[in-house]
């Protein structure tokens, strides 16, 4: 932990704010001459160097080997975010862009993905949303032959969403067995969740009440097993806008960008991090190595839970980007998106 803001002199706070603002704007180290010329502070470069040295000794600034300028450390960014940042509320156009994506209709996950894409575009970060396991209710199920050994199982849920899975076929299974299996499942399982459907199928099979032949029966059991296994692996993490993480400043540190994109590929770990933000109502901000997942990539995550009408947490929305992201602008944007999704999902 760094010193509280109250322990810094007015002069130290002024210089520190200029360094942080410059870093968040362009990602480059800032030197004493630049601060003296551009900041409006009534201080000489020599005085500014002295203050910067003090801030470095306190662990709030660091000097890269390639430059005489200073950058804020992760500890310094935490001090700035917690004690000095002045939030900038989203503009009317930004709010409208988020709300229009959330309210465009269609399956819930499509609306979540569209809203996350809007947040990504406005924040210049990758957008993230985590929603809990959702119990799909079935409308119909069909099987389309792909080859003698495989078929495509097509599940249509009551909300209009469609999921496809490739299933293995027993040797010699006829096209008529595929049709029979699909007709049986659609007629018998419509309106049920996957768990309910699997329970009913197992009972009917055990009691000998399933009006279906052996080949089709095996296909029904295999199809439901696949979907039930997938459902147990939720929650669902949606990521949009990874390409926005590769900007001009990031090109100078391709290893960091590669590490970050690798982190995003490990969706289970990212989902676990977001899930930790479910407790409480406040926005959580994870800066760099404060979370071991992003220790190498030096990234920041801003996340906030959103709740339904019953007050229960439905999911978590947020962004991930470099530690130099514009916290004052992005934090309120994440807050507004969480409120918008709460209305959508409530």
mmCIF file of C-alpha atoms in Angstrom:
data_model
loop_
_atom_site.group_PDB
_atom_site.id
_atom_site.type_symbol
_atom_site.label_atom_id
_atom_site.label_comp_id
_atom_site.label_asym_id
_atom_site.label_seq_id
_atom_site.Cartn_x
_atom_site.Cartn_y
_atom_site.Cartn_z
ATOM 1 C CA UNK A 1 0.000 0.000 0.000
ATOM 2 C CA UNK A 2 1.211 3.502 -0.815
ATOM 3 C CA UNK A 3 0.890 6.555 1.414
ATOM 4 C CA UNK A 4 -2.544 8.189 1.707
ATOM 5 C CA UNK A 5 -3.096 11.284 -0.404
ATOM 6 C CA UNK A 6 -3.216 13.376 2.774
ATOM 7 C CA UNK A 7 0.467 12.628 3.435
ATOM 8 C CA UNK A 8 1.518 14.340 0.188
ATOM 9 C CA UNK A 9 2.202 18.053 0.070
ATOM 10 C CA UNK A 10 0.130 20.205 -2.273
ATOM 11 C CA UNK A 11 3.148 20.518 -4.538
ATOM 12 C CA UNK A 12 3.708 16.754 -4.603
ATOM 13 C CA UNK A 13 0.032 16.136 -5.380
ATOM 14 C CA UNK A 14 0.132 18.660 -8.242
ATOM 15 C CA UNK A 15 3.231 17.122 -9.827
ATOM 16 C CA UNK A 16 1.942 13.592 -9.309
ATOM 17 C CA UNK A 17 -1.389 14.431 -10.971
ATOM 18 C CA UNK A 18 0.387 15.911 -14.006
ATOM 19 C CA UNK A 19 2.543 12.782 -14.398
ATOM 20 C CA UNK A 20 -0.480 10.480 -14.112
ATOM 21 C CA UNK A 21 -2.609 12.543 -16.487
ATOM 22 C CA UNK A 22 0.183 12.559 -19.069
ATOM 23 C CA UNK A 23 0.759 8.827 -18.712
ATOM 24 C CA UNK A 24 -2.929 7.993 -19.064
ATOM 25 C CA UNK A 25 -3.127 10.198 -22.151
ATOM 26 C CA UNK A 26 -0.152 8.832 -24.099
ATOM 27 C CA UNK A 27 1.550 6.055 -22.142
ATOM 28 C CA UNK A 28 4.958 7.742 -22.290
ATOM 29 C CA UNK A 29 7.309 8.830 -19.484
ATOM 30 C CA UNK A 30 7.167 12.520 -18.622
ATOM 31 C CA UNK A 31 10.164 14.638 -17.662
ATOM 32 C CA UNK A 32 10.558 17.687 -15.460
ATOM 33 C CA UNK A 33 10.971 20.095 -18.388
ATOM 34 C CA UNK A 34 7.742 18.892 -19.979
ATOM 35 C CA UNK A 35 5.897 19.340 -16.686
ATOM 36 C CA UNK A 36 7.340 22.831 -16.202
ATOM 37 C CA UNK A 37 6.321 23.920 -19.711
ATOM 38 C CA UNK A 38 2.904 22.352 -19.984
ATOM 39 C CA UNK A 39 1.423 22.051 -16.525
ATOM 40 C CA UNK A 40 1.028 25.652 -15.438
ATOM 41 C CA UNK A 41 2.812 24.872 -12.164
ATOM 42 C CA UNK A 42 4.922 27.726 -10.894
ATOM 43 C CA UNK A 43 7.916 25.486 -10.331
ATOM 44 C CA UNK A 44 11.349 25.253 -11.918
ATOM 45 C CA UNK A 45 12.487 22.018 -13.584
ATOM 46 C CA UNK A 46 14.938 21.540 -10.716
ATOM 47 C CA UNK A 47 12.153 21.806 -8.118
ATOM 48 C CA UNK A 48 9.993 19.414 -10.131
ATOM 49 C CA UNK A 49 12.859 16.901 -10.310
ATOM 50 C CA UNK A 50 13.151 17.049 -6.538
ATOM 51 C CA UNK A 51 9.440 16.386 -6.090
ATOM 52 C CA UNK A 52 9.543 13.528 -8.611
ATOM 53 C CA UNK A 53 12.468 11.988 -6.741
ATOM 54 C CA UNK A 54 10.434 12.142 -3.526
ATOM 55 C CA UNK A 55 7.462 10.497 -5.243
ATOM 56 C CA UNK A 56 9.750 7.795 -6.600
ATOM 57 C CA UNK A 57 11.119 7.089 -3.134
ATOM 58 C CA UNK A 58 7.533 6.688 -1.923
ATOM 59 C CA UNK A 59 6.933 4.071 -4.604
ATOM 60 C CA UNK A 60 4.459 6.183 -6.580
ATOM 61 C CA UNK A 61 6.645 6.891 -9.634
ATOM 62 C CA UNK A 62 9.288 4.912 -11.463
ATOM 63 C CA UNK A 63 11.958 5.800 -14.008
ATOM 64 C CA UNK A 64 12.237 3.450 -17.013
ATOM 65 C CA UNK A 65 15.771 2.509 -17.994
ATOM 66 C CA UNK A 66 15.347 4.066 -21.427
ATOM 67 C CA UNK A 67 14.157 7.464 -20.267
ATOM 68 C CA UNK A 68 14.882 10.182 -17.747
ATOM 69 C CA UNK A 69 11.144 10.745 -17.393
ATOM 70 C CA UNK A 70 8.849 9.145 -14.852
ATOM 71 C CA UNK A 71 5.802 6.890 -15.020
ATOM 72 C CA UNK A 72 3.311 6.125 -12.262
ATOM 73 C CA UNK A 73 3.734 2.711 -10.672
ATOM 74 C CA UNK A 74 0.773 0.406 -10.103
ATOM 75 C CA UNK A 75 0.846 1.591 -6.493
ATOM 76 C CA UNK A 76 0.725 5.163 -7.749
ATOM 77 C CA UNK A 77 -2.219 4.407 -10.019
ATOM 78 C CA UNK A 78 -4.055 2.851 -7.088
ATOM 79 C CA UNK A 79 -3.479 6.019 -5.040
ATOM 80 C CA UNK A 80 -4.749 8.147 -7.928
ATOM 81 C CA UNK A 81 -7.861 6.031 -8.525
ATOM 82 C CA UNK A 82 -8.792 5.777 -4.854
ATOM 83 C CA UNK A 83 -8.012 9.298 -3.731
ATOM 84 C CA UNK A 84 -7.586 11.795 -6.572
ATOM 85 C CA UNK A 85 -9.647 10.776 -9.596
ATOM 86 C CA UNK A 86 -12.536 13.003 -10.663
ATOM 87 C CA UNK A 87 -15.118 10.918 -12.508
ATOM 88 C CA UNK A 88 -16.485 12.053 -15.887
ATOM 89 C CA UNK A 89 -20.078 10.936 -16.426
ATOM 90 C CA UNK A 90 -20.934 9.407 -19.838
ATOM 91 C CA UNK A 91 -22.312 11.857 -22.393
ATOM 92 C CA UNK A 92 -25.871 11.637 -23.696
ATOM 93 C CA UNK A 93 -24.570 10.073 -26.934
ATOM 94 C CA UNK A 94 -22.564 7.454 -25.028
ATOM 95 C CA UNK A 95 -25.531 6.554 -22.851
ATOM 96 C CA UNK A 96 -27.772 6.294 -25.914
ATOM 97 C CA UNK A 97 -25.266 4.015 -27.680
ATOM 98 C CA UNK A 98 -25.214 1.594 -24.744
ATOM 99 C CA UNK A 99 -28.985 1.630 -24.226
ATOM 100 C CA UNK A 100 -29.761 1.111 -27.903
ATOM 101 C CA UNK A 101 -27.591 -2.024 -28.052
ATOM 102 C CA UNK A 102 -29.179 -3.422 -24.898
ATOM 103 C CA UNK A 103 -32.715 -2.790 -26.130
ATOM 104 C CA UNK A 104 -32.538 -4.083 -29.663
ATOM 105 C CA UNK A 105 -34.325 -7.364 -28.869
ATOM 106 C CA UNK A 106 -33.480 -10.962 -29.693
ATOM 107 C CA UNK A 107 -31.991 -13.651 -27.457
ATOM 108 C CA UNK A 108 -30.588 -12.405 -24.171
ATOM 109 C CA UNK A 109 -26.999 -13.448 -24.896
ATOM 110 C CA UNK A 110 -27.073 -11.545 -28.195
ATOM 111 C CA UNK A 111 -28.204 -8.402 -26.360
ATOM 112 C CA UNK A 112 -25.457 -8.909 -23.782
ATOM 113 C CA UNK A 113 -22.859 -9.360 -26.527
ATOM 114 C CA UNK A 114 -24.089 -6.244 -28.365
ATOM 115 C CA UNK A 115 -24.018 -4.157 -25.189
ATOM 116 C CA UNK A 116 -20.541 -5.421 -24.361
ATOM 117 C CA UNK A 117 -19.379 -4.496 -27.877
ATOM 118 C CA UNK A 118 -20.760 -0.973 -27.392
ATOM 119 C CA UNK A 119 -18.918 -0.627 -24.076
ATOM 120 C CA UNK A 120 -15.736 -1.850 -25.754
ATOM 121 C CA UNK A 121 -16.018 0.725 -28.533
ATOM 122 C CA UNK A 122 -16.695 3.639 -26.192
ATOM 123 C CA UNK A 123 -13.997 2.737 -23.668
ATOM 124 C CA UNK A 124 -11.307 1.671 -26.202
ATOM 125 C CA UNK A 125 -10.888 -1.506 -24.118
ATOM 126 C CA UNK A 126 -12.077 -5.073 -24.438
ATOM 127 C CA UNK A 127 -15.570 -5.412 -23.005
ATOM 128 C CA UNK A 128 -16.460 -8.290 -20.673
ATOM 129 C CA UNK A 129 -19.728 -9.600 -19.305
ATOM 130 C CA UNK A 130 -20.210 -12.645 -17.092
ATOM 131 C CA UNK A 131 -23.657 -14.157 -16.649
ATOM 132 C CA UNK A 132 -24.542 -17.174 -14.529
ATOM 133 C CA UNK A 133 -25.591 -20.554 -15.767
ATOM 134 C CA UNK A 134 -28.856 -20.059 -17.611
ATOM 135 C CA UNK A 135 -31.406 -22.864 -17.660
ATOM 136 C CA UNK A 136 -32.449 -23.042 -21.299
ATOM 137 C CA UNK A 137 -35.985 -24.225 -21.960
ATOM 138 C CA UNK A 138 -36.276 -26.350 -25.066
ATOM 139 C CA UNK A 139 -38.505 -25.607 -28.035
ATOM 140 C CA UNK A 140 -37.262 -28.184 -30.527
ATOM 141 C CA UNK A 141 -34.348 -30.482 -31.289
ATOM 142 C CA UNK A 142 -33.324 -31.882 -34.639
ATOM 143 C CA UNK A 143 -30.493 -33.953 -36.102
ATOM 144 C CA UNK A 144 -28.903 -33.269 -39.494
ATOM 145 C CA UNK A 145 -26.627 -35.964 -40.991
ATOM 146 C CA UNK A 146 -23.069 -34.829 -41.726
ATOM 147 C CA UNK A 147 -21.558 -38.202 -42.620
ATOM 148 C CA UNK A 148 -22.063 -41.872 -41.857
ATOM 149 C CA UNK A 149 -20.360 -41.323 -38.497
ATOM 150 C CA UNK A 150 -21.555 -37.860 -37.419
ATOM 151 C CA UNK A 151 -24.663 -35.688 -37.217
ATOM 152 C CA UNK A 152 -25.282 -32.061 -36.263
ATOM 153 C CA UNK A 153 -27.672 -31.755 -33.311
ATOM 154 C CA UNK A 154 -29.587 -28.462 -33.440
ATOM 155 C CA UNK A 155 -31.227 -27.245 -30.241
ATOM 156 C CA UNK A 156 -33.648 -24.308 -30.376
ATOM 157 C CA UNK A 157 -34.565 -22.727 -27.041
ATOM 158 C CA UNK A 158 -37.789 -20.919 -26.186
ATOM 159 C CA UNK A 159 -35.964 -17.570 -26.224
ATOM 160 C CA UNK A 160 -34.999 -18.144 -29.872
ATOM 161 C CA UNK A 161 -31.337 -18.963 -29.241
ATOM 162 C CA UNK A 162 -29.839 -21.814 -31.240
ATOM 163 C CA UNK A 163 -27.015 -24.127 -30.213
ATOM 164 C CA UNK A 164 -25.328 -26.729 -32.407
ATOM 165 C CA UNK A 165 -23.285 -29.755 -31.406
ATOM 166 C CA UNK A 166 -21.639 -32.490 -33.470
ATOM 167 C CA UNK A 167 -22.572 -35.950 -32.153
ATOM 168 C CA UNK A 168 -21.145 -39.334 -33.069
ATOM 169 C CA UNK A 169 -23.485 -41.850 -34.711
ATOM 170 C CA UNK A 170 -23.594 -45.557 -34.099
ATOM 171 C CA UNK A 171 -22.556 -47.607 -37.142
ATOM 172 C CA UNK A 172 -25.397 -48.119 -39.586
ATOM 173 C CA UNK A 173 -27.746 -45.482 -38.134
ATOM 174 C CA UNK A 174 -30.328 -44.596 -40.774
ATOM 175 C CA UNK A 175 -31.605 -41.119 -41.715
ATOM 176 C CA UNK A 176 -35.042 -42.202 -40.502
ATOM 177 C CA UNK A 177 -33.617 -42.786 -37.010
ATOM 178 C CA UNK A 178 -32.328 -39.199 -36.962
ATOM 179 C CA UNK A 179 -35.774 -37.913 -37.867
ATOM 180 C CA UNK A 180 -37.411 -40.174 -35.278
ATOM 181 C CA UNK A 181 -35.053 -38.991 -32.525
ATOM 182 C CA UNK A 182 -35.641 -35.337 -33.333
ATOM 183 C CA UNK A 183 -39.423 -35.708 -33.504
ATOM 184 C CA UNK A 184 -39.514 -37.620 -30.242
ATOM 185 C CA UNK A 185 -37.391 -35.069 -28.373
ATOM 186 C CA UNK A 186 -39.299 -32.062 -29.723
ATOM 187 C CA UNK A 187 -42.685 -33.591 -28.846
ATOM 188 C CA UNK A 188 -41.674 -34.927 -25.447
ATOM 189 C CA UNK A 189 -39.274 -32.301 -24.123
ATOM 190 C CA UNK A 190 -40.688 -28.964 -25.301
ATOM 191 C CA UNK A 191 -40.856 -26.415 -22.472
ATOM 192 C CA UNK A 192 -38.446 -28.329 -20.226
ATOM 193 C CA UNK A 193 -34.980 -27.319 -19.081
ATOM 194 C CA UNK A 194 -32.053 -29.566 -19.959
ATOM 195 C CA UNK A 195 -32.019 -31.048 -16.469
ATOM 196 C CA UNK A 196 -35.757 -31.701 -16.573
ATOM 197 C CA UNK A 197 -35.514 -33.178 -20.075
ATOM 198 C CA UNK A 198 -32.726 -35.541 -19.101
ATOM 199 C CA UNK A 199 -34.688 -36.700 -16.052
ATOM 200 C CA UNK A 200 -37.803 -37.378 -18.103
ATOM 201 C CA UNK A 201 -35.904 -39.284 -20.791
ATOM 202 C CA UNK A 202 -34.165 -41.442 -18.180
ATOM 203 C CA UNK A 203 -37.472 -42.275 -16.489
ATOM 204 C CA UNK A 204 -39.252 -43.108 -19.755
ATOM 205 C CA UNK A 205 -36.357 -45.234 -20.932
ATOM 206 C CA UNK A 206 -36.209 -47.079 -17.606
ATOM 207 C CA UNK A 207 -39.968 -47.701 -17.572
ATOM 208 C CA UNK A 208 -40.031 -48.802 -21.193
ATOM 209 C CA UNK A 209 -42.460 -46.008 -22.056
ATOM 210 C CA UNK A 210 -40.290 -44.365 -24.720
ATOM 211 C CA UNK A 211 -41.988 -44.909 -28.096
ATOM 212 C CA UNK A 212 -38.686 -44.956 -29.939
ATOM 213 C CA UNK A 213 -36.390 -47.630 -31.322
ATOM 214 C CA UNK A 214 -32.958 -48.562 -30.001
ATOM 215 C CA UNK A 215 -30.829 -46.565 -32.452
ATOM 216 C CA UNK A 216 -32.813 -43.366 -31.961
ATOM 217 C CA UNK A 217 -32.836 -43.941 -28.196
ATOM 218 C CA UNK A 218 -29.028 -44.008 -28.072
ATOM 219 C CA UNK A 219 -28.871 -40.783 -30.061
ATOM 220 C CA UNK A 220 -31.337 -39.043 -27.735
ATOM 221 C CA UNK A 221 -29.352 -40.045 -24.667
ATOM 222 C CA UNK A 222 -26.044 -38.948 -26.230
ATOM 223 C CA UNK A 223 -27.427 -35.573 -27.327
ATOM 224 C CA UNK A 224 -28.853 -34.712 -23.919
ATOM 225 C CA UNK A 225 -25.652 -35.818 -22.188
ATOM 226 C CA UNK A 226 -23.583 -33.437 -24.316
ATOM 227 C CA UNK A 227 -25.816 -30.429 -23.639
ATOM 228 C CA UNK A 228 -26.121 -31.161 -19.939
ATOM 229 C CA UNK A 229 -22.329 -31.355 -19.640
ATOM 230 C CA UNK A 230 -21.953 -28.032 -21.444
ATOM 231 C CA UNK A 231 -24.540 -26.423 -19.195
ATOM 232 C CA UNK A 232 -22.633 -27.472 -16.100
ATOM 233 C CA UNK A 233 -19.584 -25.574 -17.377
ATOM 234 C CA UNK A 234 -21.291 -22.215 -17.413
ATOM 235 C CA UNK A 235 -21.258 -19.319 -16.345
ATOM 236 C CA UNK A 236 -20.937 -17.692 -19.713
ATOM 237 C CA UNK A 237 -18.174 -15.170 -20.337
ATOM 238 C CA UNK A 238 -18.607 -12.876 -23.330
ATOM 239 C CA UNK A 239 -15.562 -10.926 -24.558
ATOM 240 C CA UNK A 240 -15.782 -8.279 -27.271
ATOM 241 C CA UNK A 241 -13.247 -5.848 -28.740
ATOM 242 C CA UNK A 242 -9.942 -7.618 -28.132
ATOM 243 C CA UNK A 243 -8.530 -5.811 -31.166
ATOM 244 C CA UNK A 244 -8.848 -2.488 -29.361
ATOM 245 C CA UNK A 245 -6.081 -3.593 -27.019
ATOM 246 C CA UNK A 246 -3.547 -3.305 -29.847
ATOM 247 C CA UNK A 247 -3.190 0.456 -30.252
ATOM 248 C CA UNK A 248 -0.215 2.551 -31.350
ATOM 249 C CA UNK A 249 1.276 2.708 -27.864
ATOM 250 C CA UNK A 250 0.830 -1.029 -27.352
ATOM 251 C CA UNK A 251 2.821 -1.807 -30.496
ATOM 252 C CA UNK A 252 5.959 -0.802 -28.621
ATOM 253 C CA UNK A 253 5.349 -3.619 -26.137
ATOM 254 C CA UNK A 254 4.066 -6.539 -28.170
ATOM 255 C CA UNK A 255 5.056 -9.084 -25.531
ATOM 256 C CA UNK A 256 2.671 -7.444 -23.049
ATOM 257 C CA UNK A 257 -0.135 -7.423 -25.602
ATOM 258 C CA UNK A 258 0.505 -11.075 -26.427
ATOM 259 C CA UNK A 259 0.380 -11.947 -22.718
ATOM 260 C CA UNK A 260 -2.915 -10.084 -22.362
ATOM 261 C CA UNK A 261 -4.520 -11.797 -25.340
ATOM 262 C CA UNK A 262 -3.341 -15.136 -23.925
ATOM 263 C CA UNK A 263 -4.997 -14.208 -20.625
ATOM 264 C CA UNK A 264 -8.269 -13.576 -22.427
ATOM 265 C CA UNK A 265 -8.060 -16.982 -24.086
ATOM 266 C CA UNK A 266 -8.064 -18.533 -20.617
ATOM 267 C CA UNK A 267 -11.686 -17.599 -20.113
ATOM 268 C CA UNK A 268 -12.168 -19.677 -16.980
ATOM 269 C CA UNK A 269 -9.530 -17.648 -15.118
ATOM 270 C CA UNK A 270 -11.017 -14.354 -16.325
ATOM 271 C CA UNK A 271 -14.489 -15.566 -15.337
ATOM 272 C CA UNK A 272 -13.181 -16.377 -11.859
ATOM 273 C CA UNK A 273 -11.738 -12.872 -11.540
ATOM 274 C CA UNK A 274 -15.001 -11.248 -12.610
ATOM 275 C CA UNK A 275 -16.955 -13.511 -10.299
ATOM 276 C CA UNK A 276 -14.953 -12.111 -7.381
ATOM 277 C CA UNK A 277 -16.547 -8.722 -8.115
ATOM 278 C CA UNK A 278 -20.064 -10.072 -7.424
ATOM 279 C CA UNK A 279 -19.953 -9.259 -3.722
ATOM 280 C CA UNK A 280 -21.162 -5.784 -2.799
ATOM 281 C CA UNK A 281 -22.460 -2.970 -4.953
ATOM 282 C CA UNK A 282 -19.286 -1.021 -5.639
ATOM 283 C CA UNK A 283 -17.221 -1.063 -8.806
ATOM 284 C CA UNK A 284 -14.052 -3.115 -8.416
ATOM 285 C CA UNK A 285 -10.810 -1.988 -10.029
ATOM 286 C CA UNK A 286 -7.940 -4.467 -10.384
ATOM 287 C CA UNK A 287 -4.663 -2.810 -11.421
ATOM 288 C CA UNK A 288 -1.846 -4.877 -12.880
ATOM 289 C CA UNK A 289 -0.170 -7.329 -10.535
ATOM 290 C CA UNK A 290 -2.819 -6.743 -7.839
ATOM 291 C CA UNK A 291 -4.314 -9.794 -9.527
ATOM 292 C CA UNK A 292 -1.834 -12.539 -10.383
ATOM 293 C CA UNK A 293 -3.653 -13.334 -13.636
ATOM 294 C CA UNK A 294 -2.450 -10.039 -15.130
ATOM 295 C CA UNK A 295 0.951 -9.824 -13.472
ATOM 296 C CA UNK A 296 2.737 -10.355 -16.803
ATOM 297 C CA UNK A 297 0.502 -8.344 -19.097
ATOM 298 C CA UNK A 298 0.235 -5.335 -16.779
ATOM 299 C CA UNK A 299 -3.480 -4.893 -17.400
ATOM 300 C CA UNK A 300 -6.349 -3.365 -15.470
ATOM 301 C CA UNK A 301 -9.886 -4.638 -15.053
ATOM 302 C CA UNK A 302 -12.869 -2.500 -14.060
ATOM 303 C CA UNK A 303 -15.914 -4.572 -13.113
ATOM 304 C CA UNK A 304 -19.317 -4.031 -11.539
ATOM 305 C CA UNK A 305 -22.123 -6.481 -10.670
ATOM 306 C CA UNK A 306 -25.669 -5.911 -11.897
ATOM 307 C CA UNK A 307 -28.798 -7.079 -10.112
ATOM 308 C CA UNK A 308 -32.340 -8.133 -10.930
ATOM 309 C CA UNK A 309 -35.578 -6.810 -9.478
ATOM 310 C CA UNK A 310 -35.221 -9.193 -6.547
ATOM 311 C CA UNK A 311 -31.866 -7.678 -5.628
ATOM 312 C CA UNK A 312 -29.915 -10.811 -6.517
ATOM 313 C CA UNK A 313 -26.743 -10.479 -8.582
ATOM 314 C CA UNK A 314 -27.395 -11.522 -12.189
ATOM 315 C CA UNK A 315 -23.932 -11.015 -13.615
ATOM 316 C CA UNK A 316 -20.852 -8.821 -13.821
ATOM 317 C CA UNK A 317 -19.904 -6.376 -16.586
ATOM 318 C CA UNK A 318 -16.575 -4.673 -17.108
ATOM 319 C CA UNK A 319 -13.617 -3.873 -19.306
ATOM 320 C CA UNK A 320 -9.999 -4.924 -19.534
ATOM 321 C CA UNK A 321 -7.239 -2.754 -20.919
ATOM 322 C CA UNK A 322 -3.741 -1.440 -20.241
ATOM 323 C CA UNK A 323 -3.039 0.072 -16.830
ATOM 324 C CA UNK A 324 -2.986 3.478 -18.502
ATOM 325 C CA UNK A 325 -6.682 3.384 -19.421
ATOM 326 C CA UNK A 326 -8.769 6.488 -18.707
ATOM 327 C CA UNK A 327 -10.171 5.497 -15.315
ATOM 328 C CA UNK A 328 -12.079 8.747 -14.771
ATOM 329 C CA UNK A 329 -14.058 8.173 -17.970
ATOM 330 C CA UNK A 330 -14.309 4.389 -18.033
ATOM 331 C CA UNK A 331 -15.410 3.744 -14.428
ATOM 332 C CA UNK A 332 -18.682 5.734 -14.784
ATOM 333 C CA UNK A 333 -19.230 4.111 -18.202
ATOM 334 C CA UNK A 334 -19.027 0.646 -16.637
ATOM 335 C CA UNK A 335 -21.394 1.793 -13.873
ATOM 336 C CA UNK A 336 -23.939 3.004 -16.443
ATOM 337 C CA UNK A 337 -23.667 -0.213 -18.451
ATOM 338 C CA UNK A 338 -24.289 -2.260 -15.297
ATOM 339 C CA UNK A 339 -27.426 -0.223 -14.584
ATOM 340 C CA UNK A 340 -28.586 -0.694 -18.191
ATOM 341 C CA UNK A 341 -28.068 -4.466 -18.053
ATOM 342 C CA UNK A 342 -29.906 -4.624 -14.734
ATOM 343 C CA UNK A 343 -32.952 -3.113 -16.455
ATOM 344 C CA UNK A 344 -32.555 -5.472 -19.428
ATOM 345 C CA UNK A 345 -32.200 -8.632 -17.340
ATOM 346 C CA UNK A 346 -34.511 -7.625 -14.487
#
